[in-house]
PDB file of C-alpha atoms in Angstrom:
ATOM      1  CA  UNK J   7      -0.018   0.256  -0.255  1.00  0.00           C
ATOM      2  CA  UNK J   8       0.913   3.919  -0.594  1.00  0.00           C
ATOM      3  CA  UNK J   9       2.048   6.098   2.581  1.00  0.00           C
ATOM      4  CA  UNK J  10       0.031   9.032   3.699  1.00  0.00           C
ATOM      5  CA  UNK J  11       3.130  10.954   4.916  1.00  0.00           C
ATOM      6  CA  UNK J  12       3.670  13.427   2.882  1.00  0.00           C
ATOM      7  CA  UNK J  13       7.215  13.772   1.114  1.00  0.00           C
ATOM      8  CA  UNK J  14      10.084  15.925   3.157  1.00  0.00           C
ATOM      9  CA  UNK J  15      13.302  17.130   1.822  1.00  0.00           C
ATOM     10  CA  UNK J  16      15.216  14.120   0.496  1.00  0.00           C
ATOM     11  CA  UNK J  17      14.672  11.590  -1.496  1.00  0.00           C
ATOM     12  CA  UNK J  18      12.185   8.662  -0.573  1.00  0.00           C
ATOM     13  CA  UNK J  19      12.594   5.158  -1.248  1.00  0.00           C
ATOM     14  CA  UNK J  20       8.480   4.089  -1.071  1.00  0.00           C
ATOM     15  CA  UNK J  21       6.936   0.566  -2.626  1.00  0.00           C
ATOM     16  CA  UNK J  22       2.936   0.671  -3.920  1.00  0.00           C
ATOM     17  CA  UNK J  23       1.093  -2.721  -4.974  1.00  0.00           C
ATOM     18  CA  UNK J  24       0.111  -2.029  -8.036  1.00  0.00           C
ATOM     19  CA  UNK J  25      -2.507  -4.683  -9.638  1.00  0.00           C
ATOM     20  CA  UNK J  26      -1.105  -7.668  -7.556  1.00  0.00           C
ATOM     21  CA  UNK J  27       3.024  -6.057  -8.687  1.00  0.00           C
ATOM     22  CA  UNK J  28       4.742  -4.673  -5.775  1.00  0.00           C
ATOM     23  CA  UNK J  29       6.204  -1.680  -7.029  1.00  0.00           C
ATOM     24  CA  UNK J  30       9.064   0.539  -5.796  1.00  0.00           C
ATOM     25  CA  UNK J  31       9.772   4.610  -6.750  1.00  0.00           C
ATOM     26  CA  UNK J  32      11.997   7.270  -5.604  1.00  0.00           C
ATOM     27  CA  UNK J  33      10.107  10.437  -4.613  1.00  0.00           C
ATOM     28  CA  UNK J  34      10.736  13.327  -3.229  1.00  0.00           C
ATOM     29  CA  UNK J  35       9.795  17.509  -2.723  1.00  0.00           C
ATOM     30  CA  UNK J  36       6.652  18.727  -1.480  1.00  0.00           C
ATOM     31  CA  UNK J  37       3.943  17.207  -1.472  1.00  0.00           C
ATOM     32  CA  UNK J  38       1.160  19.633  -3.062  1.00  0.00           C
ATOM     33  CA  UNK J  39       4.440  20.625  -6.187  1.00  0.00           C
ATOM     34  CA  UNK J  40       4.021  20.065  -9.639  1.00  0.00           C
ATOM     35  CA  UNK J  41       4.601  17.055 -10.567  1.00  0.00           C
ATOM     36  CA  UNK J  42       7.453  15.738 -12.435  1.00  0.00           C
ATOM     37  CA  UNK J  43       7.238  11.976 -13.494  1.00  0.00           C
ATOM     38  CA  UNK J  44      10.395  10.349 -14.550  1.00  0.00           C
ATOM     39  CA  UNK J  45      10.699   7.485 -16.890  1.00  0.00           C
ATOM     40  CA  UNK J  46      13.784   5.492 -17.277  1.00  0.00           C
ATOM     41  CA  UNK J  47      15.799   3.308 -20.076  1.00  0.00           C
ATOM     42  CA  UNK J  48      17.379   0.112 -20.377  1.00  0.00           C
ATOM     43  CA  UNK J  49      19.023  -1.199 -19.471  1.00  0.00           C
ATOM     44  CA  UNK J  50      18.644   1.016 -15.928  1.00  0.00           C
ATOM     45  CA  UNK J  51      15.839   1.493 -13.350  1.00  0.00           C
ATOM     46  CA  UNK J  52      15.154   4.861 -11.300  1.00  0.00           C
ATOM     47  CA  UNK J  53      18.989   4.387 -10.039  1.00  0.00           C
ATOM     48  CA  UNK J  54      19.128   6.995 -13.233  1.00  0.00           C
ATOM     49  CA  UNK J  55      17.476  10.048 -12.086  1.00  0.00           C
ATOM     50  CA  UNK J  56      20.145   9.814  -8.701  1.00  0.00           C
ATOM     51  CA  UNK J  57      21.220  12.701  -8.552  1.00  0.00           C
ATOM     52  CA  UNK J  58      18.298  14.555 -11.257  1.00  0.00           C
ATOM     53  CA  UNK J  59      16.106  13.627  -7.734  1.00  0.00           C
ATOM     54  CA  UNK J  60      17.910  16.319  -5.468  1.00  0.00           C
ATOM     55  CA  UNK J  61      18.135  19.307  -7.851  1.00  0.00           C
ATOM     56  CA  UNK J  62      14.605  19.538  -8.530  1.00  0.00           C
ATOM     57  CA  UNK J  63      13.115  18.332  -5.091  1.00  0.00           C
ATOM     58  CA  UNK J  64      12.904  22.212  -3.674  1.00  0.00           C
ATOM     59  CA  UNK J  65      10.147  23.140  -5.947  1.00  0.00           C
ATOM     60  CA  UNK J  66       8.564  19.919  -7.459  1.00  0.00           C
ATOM     61  CA  UNK J  67       7.250  16.847  -6.569  1.00  0.00           C
ATOM     62  CA  UNK J  68       9.328  13.967  -8.273  1.00  0.00           C
ATOM     63  CA  UNK J  69       8.650  11.259  -8.448  1.00  0.00           C
ATOM     64  CA  UNK J  70      10.294   8.115 -10.233  1.00  0.00           C
ATOM     65  CA  UNK J  71       9.512   4.335 -10.113  1.00  0.00           C
ATOM     66  CA  UNK J  72      11.074   1.343 -11.582  1.00  0.00           C
ATOM     67  CA  UNK J  73       9.528  -0.259 -14.079  1.00  0.00           C
ATOM     68  CA  UNK J  74       8.349  -4.759 -13.928  1.00  0.00           C
ATOM     69  CA  UNK J  75      11.320  -6.458 -14.273  1.00  0.00           C
ATOM     70  CA  UNK J  76      14.217  -3.703 -13.478  1.00  0.00           C
ATOM     71  CA  UNK J  77      15.195  -2.328 -10.494  1.00  0.00           C
ATOM     72  CA  UNK J  78      13.837  -3.012  -7.059  1.00  0.00           C
ATOM     73  CA  UNK J  79      10.425  -3.288  -8.785  1.00  0.00           C
ATOM     74  CA  UNK J  80       8.573  -6.607  -9.200  1.00  0.00           C
ATOM     75  CA  UNK J  81       9.416  -9.182 -11.887  1.00  0.00           C
ATOM     76  CA  UNK J  82       7.682 -12.055 -12.004  1.00  0.00           C
ATOM     77  CA  UNK J  83       8.589 -14.601 -14.390  1.00  0.00           C
ATOM     78  CA  UNK J  84       8.402 -15.031 -17.755  1.00  0.00           C
ATOM     79  CA  UNK J  85       4.409 -16.035 -18.305  1.00  0.00           C
ATOM     80  CA  UNK J  86       2.774 -14.907 -15.656  1.00  0.00           C
ATOM     81  CA  UNK J  87       2.890 -11.132 -16.452  1.00  0.00           C
ATOM     82  CA  UNK J  88       2.814  -9.516 -19.901  1.00  0.00           C
ATOM     83  CA  UNK J  89       6.125  -8.031 -20.306  1.00  0.00           C
ATOM     84  CA  UNK J  90       4.823  -5.065 -22.608  1.00  0.00           C
ATOM     85  CA  UNK J  91       5.218  -1.492 -23.275  1.00  0.00           C
ATOM     86  CA  UNK J  92       1.661  -1.331 -23.269  1.00  0.00           C
ATOM     87  CA  UNK J  93       1.795  -3.147 -19.512  1.00  0.00           C
ATOM     88  CA  UNK J  94       3.866  -0.435 -18.166  1.00  0.00           C
ATOM     89  CA  UNK J  95       2.139   1.945 -19.098  1.00  0.00           C
ATOM     90  CA  UNK J  96      -1.082   1.002 -17.609  1.00  0.00           C
ATOM     91  CA  UNK J  97       1.158   0.156 -14.074  1.00  0.00           C
ATOM     92  CA  UNK J  98       2.495   3.424 -14.282  1.00  0.00           C
ATOM     93  CA  UNK J  99      -0.781   4.628 -15.120  1.00  0.00           C
ATOM     94  CA  UNK J 100      -2.258   2.707 -11.398  1.00  0.00           C
ATOM     95  CA  UNK J 101       0.763   3.988  -9.748  1.00  0.00           C
ATOM     96  CA  UNK J 102      -0.034   7.786 -10.291  1.00  0.00           C
ATOM     97  CA  UNK J 103      -3.508   7.407  -9.689  1.00  0.00           C
ATOM     98  CA  UNK J 104      -2.237   5.638  -6.073  1.00  0.00           C
ATOM     99  CA  UNK J 105      -0.855   8.235  -5.181  1.00  0.00           C
ATOM    100  CA  UNK J 106      -3.199  11.323  -6.089  1.00  0.00           C
ATOM    101  CA  UNK J 107      -1.183  12.678  -9.506  1.00  0.00           C
ATOM    102  CA  UNK J 108      -3.340  13.398 -12.158  1.00  0.00           C
ATOM    103  CA  UNK J 109      -1.323  16.339 -14.143  1.00  0.00           C
ATOM    104  CA  UNK J 110       2.035  16.050 -14.686  1.00  0.00           C
ATOM    105  CA  UNK J 111       5.329  16.769 -16.284  1.00  0.00           C
ATOM    106  CA  UNK J 112       7.039  14.230 -18.383  1.00  0.00           C
ATOM    107  CA  UNK J 113      10.709  13.224 -18.693  1.00  0.00           C
ATOM    108  CA  UNK J 114      11.543  10.009 -20.538  1.00  0.00           C
ATOM    109  CA  UNK J 115      14.366   8.208 -21.299  1.00  0.00           C
ATOM    110  CA  UNK J 116      14.969   5.146 -23.666  1.00  0.00           C
ATOM    111  CA  UNK J 117      12.053   2.499 -22.909  1.00  0.00           C
ATOM    112  CA  UNK J 118      10.348   5.837 -20.301  1.00  0.00           C
ATOM    113  CA  UNK J 119       9.969   7.552 -24.170  1.00  0.00           C
ATOM    114  CA  UNK J 120       7.404   3.759 -25.737  1.00  0.00           C
ATOM    115  CA  UNK J 121       5.992   4.236 -21.818  1.00  0.00           C
ATOM    116  CA  UNK J 122       4.944   7.791 -20.793  1.00  0.00           C
ATOM    117  CA  UNK J 123       4.030   9.074 -24.585  1.00  0.00           C
ATOM    118  CA  UNK J 124       0.944   5.701 -24.368  1.00  0.00           C
ATOM    119  CA  UNK J 125      -0.141   7.996 -20.647  1.00  0.00           C
ATOM    120  CA  UNK J 126       0.376  10.396 -23.527  1.00  0.00           C
ATOM    121  CA  UNK J 127      -2.154   9.057 -25.931  1.00  0.00           C
ATOM    122  CA  UNK J 128      -4.209   7.568 -23.092  1.00  0.00           C
ATOM    123  CA  UNK J 129      -4.700  11.400 -21.135  1.00  0.00           C
ATOM    124  CA  UNK J 130      -3.197  13.604 -22.946  1.00  0.00           C
ATOM    125  CA  UNK J 131      -5.132  16.272 -20.491  1.00  0.00           C
ATOM    126  CA  UNK J 132      -3.107  14.842 -17.765  1.00  0.00           C
ATOM    127  CA  UNK J 133       0.458  16.085 -19.639  1.00  0.00           C
ATOM    128  CA  UNK J 134       1.503  19.550 -19.015  1.00  0.00           C
ATOM    129  CA  UNK J 135       5.176  19.345 -20.482  1.00  0.00           C
ATOM    130  CA  UNK J 136       7.380  17.229 -21.687  1.00  0.00           C
ATOM    131  CA  UNK J 137      10.694  16.400 -22.113  1.00  0.00           C
ATOM    132  CA  UNK J 138      12.608  13.855 -24.088  1.00  0.00           C
ATOM    133  CA  UNK J 139      16.118  12.955 -23.867  1.00  0.00           C
ATOM    134  CA  UNK J 140      17.468  10.151 -26.386  1.00  0.00           C
ATOM    135  CA  UNK J 141      13.954   8.641 -25.520  1.00  0.00           C
ATOM    136  CA  UNK J 142      12.791   7.665 -29.639  1.00  0.00           C
ATOM    137  CA  UNK J 143       9.139   8.231 -31.208  1.00  0.00           C
ATOM    138  CA  UNK J 144      10.620   8.207 -35.294  1.00  0.00           C
ATOM    139  CA  UNK J 145      12.118   5.430 -37.101  1.00  0.00           C
ATOM    140  CA  UNK J 146      14.518   8.046 -37.790  1.00  0.00           C
ATOM    141  CA  UNK J 147      16.711   7.421 -34.763  1.00  0.00           C
ATOM    142  CA  UNK J 148      16.775   4.079 -34.859  1.00  0.00           C
ATOM    143  CA  UNK J 149      20.110   3.285 -37.721  1.00  0.00           C
ATOM    144  CA  UNK J 150      22.769   0.015 -37.665  1.00  0.00           C
ATOM    145  CA  UNK J 151      22.667   0.046 -33.968  1.00  0.00           C
ATOM    146  CA  UNK J 152      18.855  -2.353 -34.679  1.00  0.00           C
ATOM    147  CA  UNK J 153      19.467  -4.117 -37.659  1.00  0.00           C
ATOM    148  CA  UNK J 154      20.083  -6.975 -34.613  1.00  0.00           C
ATOM    149  CA  UNK J 155      16.967  -6.341 -33.267  1.00  0.00           C
ATOM    150  CA  UNK J 156      14.991  -5.988 -36.358  1.00  0.00           C
ATOM    151  CA  UNK J 157      16.125  -9.240 -37.234  1.00  0.00           C
ATOM    152  CA  UNK J 158      14.865 -10.838 -34.175  1.00  0.00           C
ATOM    153  CA  UNK J 159      11.159  -8.479 -34.915  1.00  0.00           C
ATOM    154  CA  UNK J 160      11.259 -10.274 -37.909  1.00  0.00           C
ATOM    155  CA  UNK J 161      12.341 -13.645 -36.474  1.00  0.00           C
ATOM    156  CA  UNK J 162      11.832 -14.144 -33.101  1.00  0.00           C
ATOM    157  CA  UNK J 163      14.742 -17.585 -33.218  1.00  0.00           C
ATOM    158  CA  UNK J 164      17.048 -19.664 -30.860  1.00  0.00           C
ATOM    159  CA  UNK J 165      19.309 -18.360 -33.696  1.00  0.00           C
ATOM    160  CA  UNK J 166      17.976 -14.490 -33.573  1.00  0.00           C
ATOM    161  CA  UNK J 167      18.194 -14.489 -29.582  1.00  0.00           C
ATOM    162  CA  UNK J 168      21.096 -16.017 -29.547  1.00  0.00           C
ATOM    163  CA  UNK J 169      23.112 -12.977 -31.651  1.00  0.00           C
ATOM    164  CA  UNK J 170      21.712 -10.107 -29.192  1.00  0.00           C
ATOM    165  CA  UNK J 171      23.005 -12.541 -26.073  1.00  0.00           C
ATOM    166  CA  UNK J 172      25.871 -10.629 -26.093  1.00  0.00           C
ATOM    167  CA  UNK J 173      24.282  -6.824 -25.347  1.00  0.00           C
ATOM    168  CA  UNK J 174      23.627  -8.670 -21.872  1.00  0.00           C
ATOM    169  CA  UNK J 175      26.898  -8.448 -20.751  1.00  0.00           C
ATOM    170  CA  UNK J 176      28.358  -6.452 -18.921  1.00  0.00           C
ATOM    171  CA  UNK J 177      31.002  -4.937 -20.955  1.00  0.00           C
ATOM    172  CA  UNK J 178      27.615  -3.695 -23.348  1.00  0.00           C
ATOM    173  CA  UNK J 179      26.182  -2.249 -20.500  1.00  0.00           C
ATOM    174  CA  UNK J 180      29.619   0.087 -19.937  1.00  0.00           C
ATOM    175  CA  UNK J 181      29.313   0.888 -23.576  1.00  0.00           C
ATOM    176  CA  UNK J 182      26.512   1.985 -22.520  1.00  0.00           C
ATOM    177  CA  UNK J 183      27.541   4.522 -20.359  1.00  0.00           C
ATOM    178  CA  UNK J 184      30.716   4.920 -21.936  1.00  0.00           C
ATOM    179  CA  UNK J 185      30.297   5.466 -25.732  1.00  0.00           C
ATOM    180  CA  UNK J 186      29.891   8.874 -27.152  1.00  0.00           C
ATOM    181  CA  UNK J 187      31.356  10.401 -23.353  1.00  0.00           C
ATOM    182  CA  UNK J 188      34.623  12.601 -24.141  1.00  0.00           C
ATOM    183  CA  UNK J 189      35.723  12.218 -20.786  1.00  0.00           C
ATOM    184  CA  UNK J 190      35.252   8.362 -18.881  1.00  0.00           C
ATOM    185  CA  UNK J 191      36.164   9.673 -15.803  1.00  0.00           C
ATOM    186  CA  UNK J 192      33.168  11.558 -15.485  1.00  0.00           C
ATOM    187  CA  UNK J 193      31.028   8.227 -15.384  1.00  0.00           C
ATOM    188  CA  UNK J 194      31.049   6.504 -12.481  1.00  0.00           C
ATOM    189  CA  UNK J 195      31.156   2.447 -12.636  1.00  0.00           C
ATOM    190  CA  UNK J 196      28.633   2.289  -9.758  1.00  0.00           C
ATOM    191  CA  UNK J 197      25.223   2.687 -12.528  1.00  0.00           C
ATOM    192  CA  UNK J 198      26.330   0.337 -14.639  1.00  0.00           C
ATOM    193  CA  UNK J 199      27.465  -2.419 -12.444  1.00  0.00           C
ATOM    194  CA  UNK J 200      24.373  -1.596 -10.247  1.00  0.00           C
ATOM    195  CA  UNK J 201      22.253  -2.176 -13.478  1.00  0.00           C
ATOM    196  CA  UNK J 202      23.849  -5.274 -14.266  1.00  0.00           C
ATOM    197  CA  UNK J 203      23.024  -6.320 -11.047  1.00  0.00           C
ATOM    198  CA  UNK J 204      19.730  -6.885 -11.695  1.00  0.00           C
ATOM    199  CA  UNK J 205      19.468  -7.682 -15.669  1.00  0.00           C
ATOM    200  CA  UNK J 206      21.592 -10.384 -14.130  1.00  0.00           C
ATOM    201  CA  UNK J 207      19.250 -12.401 -12.238  1.00  0.00           C
ATOM    202  CA  UNK J 208      18.167 -15.697 -13.079  1.00  0.00           C
ATOM    203  CA  UNK J 209      15.567 -15.783 -15.612  1.00  0.00           C
ATOM    204  CA  UNK J 210      16.215 -12.039 -16.462  1.00  0.00           C
ATOM    205  CA  UNK J 211      17.478 -12.934 -20.133  1.00  0.00           C
ATOM    206  CA  UNK J 212      13.844 -14.155 -20.597  1.00  0.00           C
ATOM    207  CA  UNK J 213      12.173 -11.404 -19.886  1.00  0.00           C
ATOM    208  CA  UNK J 214      14.379  -9.246 -21.226  1.00  0.00           C
ATOM    209  CA  UNK J 215      13.451 -10.705 -25.011  1.00  0.00           C
ATOM    210  CA  UNK J 216      10.379 -10.341 -24.754  1.00  0.00           C
ATOM    211  CA  UNK J 217      10.229  -6.337 -23.940  1.00  0.00           C
ATOM    212  CA  UNK J 218      12.686  -6.778 -26.851  1.00  0.00           C
ATOM    213  CA  UNK J 219      10.251  -8.623 -28.818  1.00  0.00           C
ATOM    214  CA  UNK J 220       7.722  -5.984 -27.689  1.00  0.00           C
ATOM    215  CA  UNK J 221       8.861  -2.978 -28.332  1.00  0.00           C
ATOM    216  CA  UNK J 222       8.060  -3.542 -32.427  1.00  0.00           C
ATOM    217  CA  UNK J 223       4.955  -1.888 -31.076  1.00  0.00           C
ATOM    218  CA  UNK J 224       6.180   0.743 -30.555  1.00  0.00           C
ATOM    219  CA  UNK J 225       7.339   1.846 -33.602  1.00  0.00           C
ATOM    220  CA  UNK J 226       3.949   0.705 -35.599  1.00  0.00           C
ATOM    221  CA  UNK J 227       3.027   3.465 -32.308  1.00  0.00           C
ATOM    222  CA  UNK J 228       4.455   5.887 -34.012  1.00  0.00           C
ATOM    223  CA  UNK J 229       2.031   7.545 -35.784  1.00  0.00           C
ATOM    224  CA  UNK J 230      -0.517   7.469 -33.319  1.00  0.00           C
ATOM    225  CA  UNK J 231       2.352   9.411 -31.021  1.00  0.00           C
ATOM    226  CA  UNK J 232       2.872  12.082 -34.041  1.00  0.00           C
ATOM    227  CA  UNK J 233      -0.788  12.764 -34.532  1.00  0.00           C
ATOM    228  CA  UNK J 234      -0.747  13.379 -30.615  1.00  0.00           C
ATOM    229  CA  UNK J 235       2.146  15.503 -30.527  1.00  0.00           C
ATOM    230  CA  UNK J 236       0.322  17.937 -33.729  1.00  0.00           C
ATOM    231  CA  UNK J 237      -2.229  18.018 -31.810  1.00  0.00           C
ATOM    232  CA  UNK J 238      -1.971  18.882 -28.905  1.00  0.00           C
ATOM    233  CA  UNK J 239       1.621  20.668 -28.844  1.00  0.00           C
ATOM    234  CA  UNK J 240       2.387  19.828 -25.370  1.00  0.00           C
ATOM    235  CA  UNK J 241       5.371  22.445 -24.244  1.00  0.00           C
ATOM    236  CA  UNK J 242       8.728  20.634 -24.701  1.00  0.00           C
ATOM    237  CA  UNK J 243      12.595  20.257 -24.051  1.00  0.00           C
ATOM    238  CA  UNK J 244      14.574  17.709 -26.035  1.00  0.00           C
ATOM    239  CA  UNK J 245      18.107  17.416 -24.335  1.00  0.00           C
ATOM    240  CA  UNK J 246      19.883  14.308 -27.094  1.00  0.00           C
ATOM    241  CA  UNK J 247      23.300  13.281 -26.250  1.00  0.00           C
ATOM    242  CA  UNK J 248      24.016  13.701 -29.674  1.00  0.00           C
ATOM    243  CA  UNK J 249      26.896  11.155 -29.638  1.00  0.00           C
ATOM    244  CA  UNK J 250      24.547   8.276 -28.786  1.00  0.00           C
ATOM    245  CA  UNK J 251      24.975   5.169 -31.428  1.00  0.00           C
ATOM    246  CA  UNK J 252      22.034   3.725 -29.861  1.00  0.00           C
ATOM    247  CA  UNK J 253      19.704   6.816 -30.328  1.00  0.00           C
ATOM    248  CA  UNK J 254      21.197   9.090 -33.436  1.00  0.00           C
ATOM    249  CA  UNK J 255      20.625  12.602 -33.285  1.00  0.00           C
ATOM    250  CA  UNK J 256      18.325  12.152 -36.551  1.00  0.00           C
ATOM    251  CA  UNK J 257      16.050  11.620 -34.283  1.00  0.00           C
ATOM    252  CA  UNK J 258      15.492  13.544 -31.650  1.00  0.00           C
ATOM    253  CA  UNK J 259      15.972  16.351 -35.044  1.00  0.00           C
ATOM    254  CA  UNK J 260      13.055  15.051 -36.560  1.00  0.00           C
ATOM    255  CA  UNK J 261      10.731  16.055 -33.112  1.00  0.00           C
ATOM    256  CA  UNK J 262      10.945  19.734 -34.580  1.00  0.00           C
ATOM    257  CA  UNK J 263       8.557  18.096 -37.465  1.00  0.00           C
ATOM    258  CA  UNK J 264       5.762  18.102 -35.388  1.00  0.00           C
ATOM    259  CA  UNK J 265       6.870  19.751 -32.479  1.00  0.00           C
ATOM    260  CA  UNK J 266       8.022  23.237 -34.260  1.00  0.00           C
ATOM    261  CA  UNK J 267       7.747  25.516 -30.712  1.00  0.00           C
ATOM    262  CA  UNK J 268       9.600  22.205 -29.242  1.00  0.00           C
ATOM    263  CA  UNK J 269      13.284  23.788 -27.287  1.00  0.00           C
ATOM    264  CA  UNK J 270      15.855  21.233 -28.772  1.00  0.00           C
ATOM    265  CA  UNK J 271      19.522  21.129 -26.677  1.00  0.00           C
ATOM    266  CA  UNK J 272      21.862  18.562 -28.736  1.00  0.00           C
ATOM    267  CA  UNK J 273      24.631  17.908 -25.790  1.00  0.00           C
ATOM    268  CA  UNK J 274      28.152  16.247 -26.278  1.00  0.00           C
ATOM    269  CA  UNK J 275      28.366  12.892 -24.826  1.00  0.00           C
ATOM    270  CA  UNK J 276      25.563   9.500 -25.278  1.00  0.00           C
ATOM    271  CA  UNK J 277      22.946   7.603 -24.081  1.00  0.00           C
ATOM    272  CA  UNK J 278      22.991   7.978 -20.290  1.00  0.00           C
ATOM    273  CA  UNK J 279      23.248  12.674 -20.306  1.00  0.00           C
ATOM    274  CA  UNK J 280      22.732  12.960 -17.270  1.00  0.00           C
ATOM    275  CA  UNK J 281      25.631  11.288 -16.013  1.00  0.00           C
ATOM    276  CA  UNK J 282      28.210  13.535 -17.166  1.00  0.00           C
ATOM    277  CA  UNK J 283      26.337  16.739 -18.653  1.00  0.00           C
ATOM    278  CA  UNK J 284      23.813  16.850 -15.101  1.00  0.00           C
ATOM    279  CA  UNK J 285      25.270  20.552 -14.918  1.00  0.00           C
ATOM    280  CA  UNK J 286      24.172  21.223 -18.690  1.00  0.00           C
ATOM    281  CA  UNK J 287      20.786  19.462 -18.130  1.00  0.00           C
ATOM    282  CA  UNK J 288      19.455  20.858 -14.307  1.00  0.00           C
ATOM    283  CA  UNK J 289      19.798  24.621 -15.391  1.00  0.00           C
ATOM    284  CA  UNK J 290      17.967  23.526 -18.915  1.00  0.00           C
ATOM    285  CA  UNK J 291      15.247  21.687 -17.008  1.00  0.00           C
ATOM    286  CA  UNK J 292      14.665  23.930 -14.224  1.00  0.00           C
ATOM    287  CA  UNK J 293      13.919  27.334 -17.147  1.00  0.00           C
ATOM    288  CA  UNK J 294      11.722  25.155 -18.679  1.00  0.00           C
ATOM    289  CA  UNK J 295       9.752  24.006 -16.121  1.00  0.00           C
ATOM    290  CA  UNK J 296       9.979  27.166 -14.734  1.00  0.00           C
ATOM    291  CA  UNK J 297       8.643  29.579 -17.854  1.00  0.00           C
ATOM    292  CA  UNK J 298       5.968  26.911 -18.260  1.00  0.00           C
ATOM    293  CA  UNK J 299       2.578  28.549 -16.183  1.00  0.00           C
ATOM    294  CA  UNK J 300       1.390  24.307 -13.968  1.00  0.00           C
ATOM    295  CA  UNK J 301       4.822  23.526 -13.498  1.00  0.00           C
ATOM    296  CA  UNK J 302       6.925  26.539 -12.941  1.00  0.00           C
ATOM    297  CA  UNK J 303       2.871  27.367 -10.207  1.00  0.00           C
ATOM    298  CA  UNK J 304       5.075  26.680  -6.815  1.00  0.00           C
ATOM    299  CA  UNK J 305       6.141  29.327  -5.744  1.00  0.00           C
ATOM    300  CA  UNK J 306       9.612  29.659  -2.379  1.00  0.00           C
ATOM    301  CA  UNK J 307       6.821  29.857  -0.284  1.00  0.00           C
ATOM    302  CA  UNK J 308       4.419  26.833  -1.238  1.00  0.00           C
ATOM    303  CA  UNK J 309       8.250  25.058  -0.986  1.00  0.00           C
ATOM    304  CA  UNK J 310       8.693  25.911   2.574  1.00  0.00           C
ATOM    305  CA  UNK J 311       4.926  25.246   3.272  1.00  0.00           C
ATOM    306  CA  UNK J 312       5.227  22.195   1.561  1.00  0.00           C
ATOM    307  CA  UNK J 313       8.310  21.132   3.284  1.00  0.00           C
TER     308      UNK J 313
END
């Protein structure tokens, strides 16, 4: 069950039972402040936001869940739970309902993008703003890196699965963090070691293959997502590691076709941009959210009262 106590300064680590699953989430900030929902990517968890949350908690109620099968959330065996992005969106929707949240700004990265964009399709009126950080929604963003995955989508065979097994190794996880980064000493090794701990759990590879195979449904959903962008025109901040080998910079630039007023910042880094560029990103995020009529509503007096 969700604790009824209001968050206090500092990150709280909580669990809630949603649709029979124990979902872990981090929460910080005044209980009555504008809400910012942070959705993580593969192979990480809410742990990827461990440095961002303290930088925003003075003004925002920040909520960052672990998706099922990731981090400290439940990871039921394959066959006992539908590992799909539609199911992930339903779980996050249920968590927000349990927390009494019906309006929020949405920060999405990697797997968080198709999860969050499904929430936007379901409840477009609830999204006050979008922050997109290396979270794809356009075919242009999926280039050579995706060839083995596309082969798996075309033929979900043991041969194609075996070809992707190296993707789950510690070497590959480290690659996701350091590829495209100018100064690797800025990347904390604990980040990829933390992710690898959960990737290596018994049965987790089967879970991850199910999620990877379901990712094809996100590509099929792109036209609907683009239509949402065009119709709703949510205020959008795009922060993108321009050297990302997974989601190319063309994927970032494509957002501007449907969201011409979006603010695009290309950062000299890779996929997990927050790991080495938080000092550049946090001021951009605070400035962007502060200019929005809902997310910028909290005053210093409100913050002190909520704290």
